[in-house]
């Protein structure tokens, strides 16, 4: 008896989804995304604003994009992700559809329904695609896993109450508890 064949999806399948349905595509496997909870969206908003304001204050060239924002990690039609926050410094990667290639910094905020994607599958994909820095923000545990893929110097597990150094910016730190307290 033949084993059933696993379906391989493409970016075309993502764009064919019904309006309002979001999904990501990793190595041809589709991962349907549930609507985010309130704290997830709040963290996306305050972190995006903080990072954007820092870049603007330094007259930096990097751009910050909160989800939904399309990132085509590889030169194929089988990898499409929507990181919660993408920081892109090479503007040549940007086109009308999103980002063609790896962002410099990706922040994912875990969802209670599917944290294994951020800690496993996406960690591997982002590293191999060329992301320089990857954060996994866990609002349930109040922790931030920082992965410094360039130098490994600042890779660590931090609490929301810690002053977290940013790998791609030497003079930027973030204390999530302080950001939340100013709201």
XYZ file of N, CA and C in Angstrom:
549
model
N 0.845 -1.184 0.000
C 0.000 0.000 0.000
C 0.887 1.243 0.000
N 0.617 2.162 -0.875
C 1.390 3.392 -0.981
C 1.009 4.348 0.143
N 2.012 5.057 0.635
C 1.761 6.067 1.659
C 1.148 7.305 1.012
N 0.244 7.982 1.735
C -0.331 9.207 1.162
C 0.753 10.266 0.982
N 0.661 10.998 -0.100
C 1.630 12.044 -0.385
C 1.249 13.320 0.358
N 2.237 13.920 0.985
C 2.024 15.183 1.675
C 1.959 16.297 0.636
N 0.985 17.174 0.774
C 0.849 18.261 -0.191
C 1.908 19.322 0.049
N 2.506 19.776 -1.012
C 3.474 20.869 -0.966
C 2.764 22.122 -1.471
N 2.760 23.158 -0.635
C 2.101 24.410 -0.971
C 3.124 25.416 -1.495
N 2.621 26.421 -2.207
C 3.463 27.489 -2.734
C 2.881 28.838 -2.332
N 3.616 29.885 -2.632
C 3.150 31.243 -2.347
C 1.821 31.513 -3.049
N 1.625 30.917 -4.205
C 0.353 31.065 -4.923
C -0.823 30.599 -4.057
N -0.615 29.520 -3.293
C -1.666 29.024 -2.390
C -1.944 30.018 -1.260
N -0.903 30.693 -0.787
C -1.090 31.709 0.260
C -1.978 32.828 -0.262
N -1.684 33.304 -1.481
C -2.457 34.404 -2.054
C -3.870 33.971 -2.456
N -4.124 32.679 -2.534
C -5.459 32.183 -2.884
C -6.347 31.963 -1.648
N -5.799 32.174 -0.456
C -6.595 31.990 0.759
C -7.741 32.997 0.797
N -8.832 32.653 1.470
C -9.954 33.602 1.588
C -9.515 34.881 2.311
N -10.162 35.985 1.983
C -9.842 37.255 2.638
C -9.910 37.093 4.145
N -8.911 37.640 4.814
C -8.872 37.586 6.270
C -8.136 36.378 6.820
N -7.937 35.353 6.019
C -7.219 34.161 6.476
C -5.731 34.375 6.274
N -4.962 34.231 7.349
C -3.516 34.395 7.249
C -2.837 33.061 7.491
N -1.725 32.873 6.786
C -0.940 31.657 6.932
C 0.502 31.958 6.574
N 1.379 31.094 7.016
C 2.784 31.170 6.635
C 3.146 29.880 5.925
N 4.211 29.942 5.181
C 4.649 28.817 4.365
C 6.121 28.571 4.662
N 6.433 27.399 5.151
C 7.819 27.052 5.464
C 8.124 25.713 4.812
N 9.038 25.762 3.859
C 9.434 24.564 3.102
C 8.221 23.834 2.512
N 7.266 24.606 2.009
C 6.104 24.029 1.351
C 4.998 23.570 2.279
N 5.179 23.731 3.582
C 4.148 23.372 4.553
C 3.416 24.634 4.985
N 2.101 24.590 4.957
C 1.305 25.756 5.314
C 0.933 25.695 6.791
N 1.105 26.832 7.462
C 0.753 26.974 8.870
C -0.276 28.090 8.980
N -1.517 27.713 9.276
C -2.601 28.677 9.420
C -2.376 29.458 10.713
N -2.598 30.762 10.651
C -2.360 31.620 11.804
C -3.680 32.026 12.445
N -3.757 31.807 13.758
C -4.937 32.220 14.516
C -4.849 33.721 14.777
N -5.967 34.382 14.970
C -5.917 35.810 15.308
C -5.134 36.011 16.605
N -4.298 37.053 16.668
C -3.488 37.271 17.869
C -4.325 37.783 19.035
N -3.823 37.513 20.247
C -4.488 38.026 21.448
C -4.060 39.474 21.680
N -4.738 40.153 22.565
C -4.520 41.580 22.780
C -3.088 41.910 23.192
N -2.494 41.190 24.150
C -1.133 41.511 24.604
C -0.135 41.343 23.462
N -0.391 40.394 22.597
C 0.467 40.192 21.421
C 0.496 41.458 20.576
N -0.675 41.977 20.255
C -0.764 43.173 19.428
C -0.196 44.402 20.137
N -0.404 44.464 21.438
C 0.128 45.589 22.207
C 1.659 45.579 22.164
N 2.264 44.412 22.336
C 3.721 44.302 22.268
C 4.246 44.643 20.874
N 3.545 44.187 19.844
C 3.951 44.539 18.473
C 3.956 46.059 18.309
N 2.928 46.705 18.797
C 2.806 48.150 18.638
C 3.900 48.895 19.395
N 4.101 48.582 20.674
C 5.063 49.373 21.455
C 6.504 49.084 21.030
N 6.809 47.845 20.696
C 8.171 47.528 20.246
C 8.461 48.160 18.881
N 7.508 48.062 17.960
C 7.690 48.672 16.633
C 7.910 50.173 16.754
N 7.097 50.822 17.556
C 7.211 52.275 17.728
C 8.550 52.642 18.354
N 8.963 51.915 19.364
C 10.223 52.207 20.054
C 11.413 52.059 19.105
N 11.441 50.962 18.365
C 12.536 50.714 17.418
C 12.511 51.760 16.303
N 11.330 52.050 15.765
C 11.199 53.068 14.718
C 11.708 54.425 15.202
N 11.307 54.819 16.401
C 11.725 56.116 16.934
C 13.236 56.176 17.135
N 13.839 55.082 17.567
C 15.295 55.031 17.718
C 15.973 55.233 16.358
N 15.542 54.472 15.362
C 16.148 54.563 14.024
C 15.997 55.976 13.476
N 14.812 56.538 13.622
C 14.559 57.902 13.136
C 15.449 58.910 13.854
N 15.636 58.758 15.168
C 16.462 59.701 15.937
C 17.927 59.648 15.518
N 18.355 58.540 14.955
C 19.743 58.372 14.503
C 19.885 58.632 13.001
N 18.798 59.051 12.367
C 18.781 59.222 10.906
C 19.209 57.938 10.202
N 18.781 56.824 10.751
C 19.143 55.520 10.197
C 18.362 55.196 8.942
N 18.867 54.250 8.196
C 18.226 53.872 6.932
C 17.341 52.639 7.057
N 17.383 51.957 8.193
C 16.572 50.748 8.356
C 15.096 51.114 8.510
N 14.238 50.199 8.104
C 12.792 50.389 8.199
C 12.182 49.290 9.056
N 11.124 49.635 9.788
C 10.447 48.704 10.682
C 9.066 48.406 10.113
N 8.753 47.119 9.979
C 7.442 46.704 9.469
C 6.788 45.726 10.437
N 5.635 46.093 11.016
C 4.883 45.131 11.821
C 4.031 44.234 10.917
N 3.655 43.086 11.449
C 2.785 42.167 10.710
C 1.407 42.805 10.536
N 0.713 42.458 9.484
C 1.132 41.526 8.430
C 2.043 42.200 7.405
N 3.194 41.604 7.208
C 4.160 42.084 6.231
C 4.850 40.860 5.644
N 4.790 40.725 4.337
C 5.293 39.530 3.661
C 6.817 39.510 3.599
N 7.378 38.396 4.003
C 8.815 38.165 3.891
C 9.008 36.858 3.119
N 9.665 36.978 1.989
C 9.985 35.823 1.151
C 11.431 35.465 1.460
N 11.628 34.507 2.369
C 12.958 34.224 2.904
C 13.948 33.708 1.870
N 13.500 32.854 0.999
C 14.409 32.197 0.060
C 14.056 32.566 -1.367
N 14.907 32.158 -2.258
C 14.675 32.401 -3.688
C 13.779 31.297 -4.264
N 12.679 31.034 -3.591
C 11.762 30.008 -4.073
C 10.335 30.422 -3.753
N 9.386 29.581 -4.106
C 7.978 29.905 -3.860
C 7.399 29.049 -2.730
N 8.270 28.508 -1.875
C 7.820 27.619 -0.802
C 8.072 28.164 0.596
N 8.525 29.412 0.681
C 8.810 30.015 1.985
C 8.279 31.445 2.018
N 7.285 31.646 2.863
C 6.623 32.940 3.022
C 6.268 33.049 4.502
N 6.800 34.074 5.165
C 6.488 34.276 6.574
C 6.029 35.713 6.795
N 5.353 35.916 7.907
C 4.913 37.245 8.326
C 5.386 37.467 9.762
N 6.681 37.806 9.929
C 7.166 38.044 11.301
C 6.352 39.135 11.977
N 6.252 39.061 13.285
C 5.506 40.089 14.009
C 6.145 41.456 13.809
N 7.484 41.503 13.799
C 8.209 42.737 13.502
C 9.415 42.378 12.642
N 9.595 43.114 11.553
C 10.754 42.946 10.673
C 11.488 44.282 10.587
N 12.799 44.230 10.794
C 13.641 45.413 10.607
C 14.540 45.117 9.420
N 14.423 45.955 8.396
C 15.147 45.728 7.142
C 16.048 46.927 6.878
N 17.337 46.658 6.750
C 18.317 47.730 6.535
C 18.732 47.845 5.071
N 18.602 46.784 4.312
C 18.938 46.810 2.886
C 17.658 47.071 2.108
N 17.458 48.308 1.724
C 16.213 48.683 1.049
C 16.070 48.039 -0.328
N 17.149 47.510 -0.867
C 17.070 46.793 -2.147
C 16.273 45.496 -2.027
N 16.070 45.017 -0.803
C 15.276 43.812 -0.582
C 13.771 44.096 -0.631
N 13.415 45.367 -0.573
C 12.001 45.736 -0.505
C 11.409 45.915 -1.895
N 10.192 45.398 -2.046
C 9.433 45.603 -3.277
C 7.972 45.795 -2.892
N 7.106 45.903 -3.878
C 5.692 46.149 -3.594
C 5.028 45.029 -2.799
N 5.553 43.814 -2.886
C 4.951 42.690 -2.168
C 5.469 42.545 -0.748
N 6.656 43.083 -0.452
C 7.231 42.938 0.884
C 8.739 42.925 0.834
N 9.332 41.942 1.494
C 10.780 41.819 1.592
C 11.225 40.534 0.903
N 12.119 40.678 -0.076
C 12.669 39.522 -0.793
C 14.032 39.204 -0.191
N 14.049 38.286 0.750
C 15.275 37.936 1.463
C 15.079 38.129 2.951
N 16.156 37.902 3.687
C 16.079 37.932 5.146
C 16.118 39.352 5.692
N 15.195 39.691 6.603
C 15.323 40.951 7.337
C 16.582 40.895 8.214
N 17.034 42.051 8.664
C 18.190 42.082 9.560
C 17.815 41.629 10.968
N 16.626 42.022 11.406
C 16.174 41.707 12.764
C 14.722 41.278 12.673
N 14.416 40.140 13.269
C 13.050 39.627 13.309
C 12.652 39.442 14.762
N 11.449 39.901 15.090
C 10.872 39.675 16.410
C 9.572 38.902 16.219
N 9.484 37.765 16.898
C 8.252 36.980 16.928
C 7.730 37.003 18.353
N 6.449 37.221 18.512
C 5.797 37.182 19.816
C 4.982 35.909 19.848
N 5.284 35.044 20.799
C 4.665 33.722 20.816
C 3.173 33.810 21.064
N 2.493 32.844 20.488
C 1.065 32.682 20.720
C 0.885 31.447 21.592
N -0.063 31.481 22.514
C -0.275 30.318 23.367
C -0.599 29.054 22.570
N -1.172 29.214 21.383
C -1.604 28.057 20.601
C -0.481 27.385 19.818
N 0.638 28.084 19.558
C 1.622 27.499 18.651
C 3.046 28.022 18.886
N 3.584 27.945 20.118
C 4.920 28.497 20.362
C 6.045 27.689 19.714
N 5.807 26.411 19.436
C 6.877 25.566 18.879
C 7.361 26.047 17.515
N 6.509 26.709 16.750
C 6.956 27.257 15.464
C 8.051 28.296 15.653
N 7.883 29.192 16.626
C 8.862 30.254 16.850
C 10.172 29.703 17.410
N 10.093 28.753 18.335
C 11.274 28.210 19.007
C 12.012 27.151 18.190
N 11.373 26.577 17.212
C 11.998 25.501 16.457
C 12.118 25.795 14.980
N 11.005 25.660 14.281
C 11.002 25.779 12.822
C 11.517 27.136 12.363
N 10.967 28.214 12.915
C 11.361 29.553 12.472
C 12.785 29.896 12.912
N 13.188 29.456 14.091
C 14.558 29.688 14.552
C 15.546 29.160 13.514
N 15.341 27.946 13.064
C 16.220 27.342 12.051
C 16.134 28.097 10.727
N 14.913 28.394 10.263
C 14.736 29.069 8.964
C 15.357 30.456 8.968
N 15.133 31.223 10.033
C 15.688 32.565 10.085
C 17.210 32.536 10.104
N 17.762 31.624 10.881
C 19.229 31.534 10.951
C 19.824 31.181 9.594
N 19.265 30.168 8.940
C 19.834 29.726 7.663
C 19.554 30.713 6.528
N 18.516 31.532 6.662
C 18.184 32.511 5.617
C 19.065 33.759 5.691
N 19.734 33.998 6.829
C 20.614 35.148 6.942
C 20.122 36.262 7.841
N 19.084 36.018 8.644
C 18.647 37.008 9.634
C 19.815 37.228 10.595
N 20.091 38.468 10.930
C 21.221 38.775 11.815
C 20.859 38.638 13.292
N 19.624 38.985 13.643
C 19.182 38.942 15.036
C 17.736 38.473 15.079
N 17.447 37.575 16.034
C 16.105 37.015 16.158
C 15.703 37.044 17.627
N 14.523 37.614 17.877
C 13.966 37.633 19.229
C 12.690 36.802 19.254
N 12.540 36.039 20.335
C 11.277 35.361 20.626
C 10.772 35.945 21.942
N 9.713 36.719 21.843
C 9.124 37.378 23.008
C 7.960 36.514 23.478
N 8.023 36.080 24.742
C 6.993 35.210 25.290
C 6.215 35.967 26.368
N 5.025 36.502 26.021
C 4.260 37.280 26.999
C 3.708 36.439 28.152
N 3.555 35.143 27.947
C 3.054 34.287 29.025
C 4.117 34.092 30.114
N 5.377 33.961 29.717
C 6.472 33.736 30.667
C 7.256 35.013 30.985
N 6.952 36.096 30.285
C 7.660 37.373 30.439
C 9.160 37.206 30.182
N 9.467 36.489 29.094
C 10.860 36.256 28.720
C 11.094 36.639 27.263
N 12.377 36.872 26.951
C 12.796 37.169 25.588
C 14.046 36.334 25.300
N 13.939 35.458 24.320
C 15.116 34.731 23.842
C 15.735 35.576 22.744
N 16.990 35.966 22.911
C 17.706 36.759 21.917
C 18.750 35.859 21.261
N 18.721 35.846 19.929
C 19.695 35.083 19.152
C 20.493 36.056 18.294
N 21.785 36.150 18.600
C 22.720 36.985 17.850
C 23.389 36.063 16.835
N 22.823 35.973 15.650
C 23.322 35.035 14.646
C 24.654 35.470 14.026
N 25.027 36.728 14.189
C 26.288 37.203 13.603
C 27.487 36.864 14.482
N 27.388 37.200 15.768
C 28.554 37.057 16.634
C 28.315 36.149 17.836
N 27.059 35.837 18.133
C 26.668 35.010 19.279
C 26.973 35.659 20.633
N 27.527 36.872 20.648
C 27.930 37.519 21.902
C 26.745 37.843 22.804
N 25.636 38.270 22.226
C 24.511 38.740 23.029
C 23.360 37.739 23.076
N 23.571 36.538 22.554
C 22.531 35.509 22.640
C 22.325 35.155 24.102
N 21.052 35.210 24.522
C 20.771 34.953 25.927
C 19.261 34.900 26.134
N 18.875 34.469 27.317
C 17.479 34.505 27.740
C 17.339 35.657 28.722
N 16.398 36.554 28.448
C 16.187 37.732 29.272
C 14.764 37.740 29.810
N 14.581 38.444 30.928
C 13.248 38.700 31.472
C 12.765 40.043 30.939
N 11.461 40.264 30.950
C 10.913 41.559 30.537
C 11.516 42.696 31.369
N 11.895 42.420 32.626
C 12.442 43.448 33.512
C 13.916 43.746 33.233
N 14.579 42.938 32.413
C 15.990 43.166 32.088
C 16.138 44.265 31.045
N 17.306 44.898 31.048
C 17.672 45.825 29.983
C 18.355 44.981 28.921
N 17.677 44.807 27.801
C 18.117 43.864 26.764
C 18.933 44.609 25.713
N 20.179 44.173 25.492
C 20.976 44.814 24.441
C 20.521 44.358 23.064
N 20.590 45.265 22.116
C 20.235 44.954 20.735
C 21.521 44.610 19.994
N 21.532 43.502 19.306
C 22.740 43.019 18.639
C 23.138 43.902 17.460
N 22.162 44.334 16.666
C 22.518 45.071 15.448
C 22.708 46.568 15.705
N 22.391 47.035 16.915
C 22.589 48.438 17.295
C 23.326 48.471 18.631
N 24.561 48.934 18.615
C 25.388 48.938 19.825
C 24.837 49.831 20.933
N 24.143 50.905 20.578
C 23.714 51.875 21.585
C 22.207 51.825 21.874
N 21.575 50.708 21.571
C 20.144 50.577 21.837
C 19.899 49.403 22.786
N 19.078 49.657 23.787
C 18.613 48.601 24.689
C 17.103 48.756 24.839
N 16.473 47.675 25.260
C 15.026 47.700 25.470
C 14.702 47.021 26.788
N 13.890 47.684 27.600
C 13.358 47.094 28.815
C 11.836 47.033 28.602
N 11.329 45.847 28.375
C 9.906 45.703 28.006
C 8.992 46.128 29.144
N 9.350 45.798 30.404
C 8.509 46.236 31.518
C 8.388 47.755 31.547
N 9.490 48.465 31.304
C 9.434 49.934 31.290
C 8.554 50.437 30.150
N 8.638 49.810 28.985
C 7.775 50.219 27.857
C 6.306 49.997 28.207
N 6.002 48.868 28.820
C 4.619 48.562 29.184
C 4.101 49.527 30.264
N 4.981 49.955 31.161
C 4.580 50.836 32.257
C 4.252 52.246 31.760
N 4.787 52.640 30.615
C 4.545 53.995 30.116
C 3.245 54.090 29.324
N 2.575 52.999 29.147
C 1.331 52.986 28.366
C 0.165 53.459 29.199
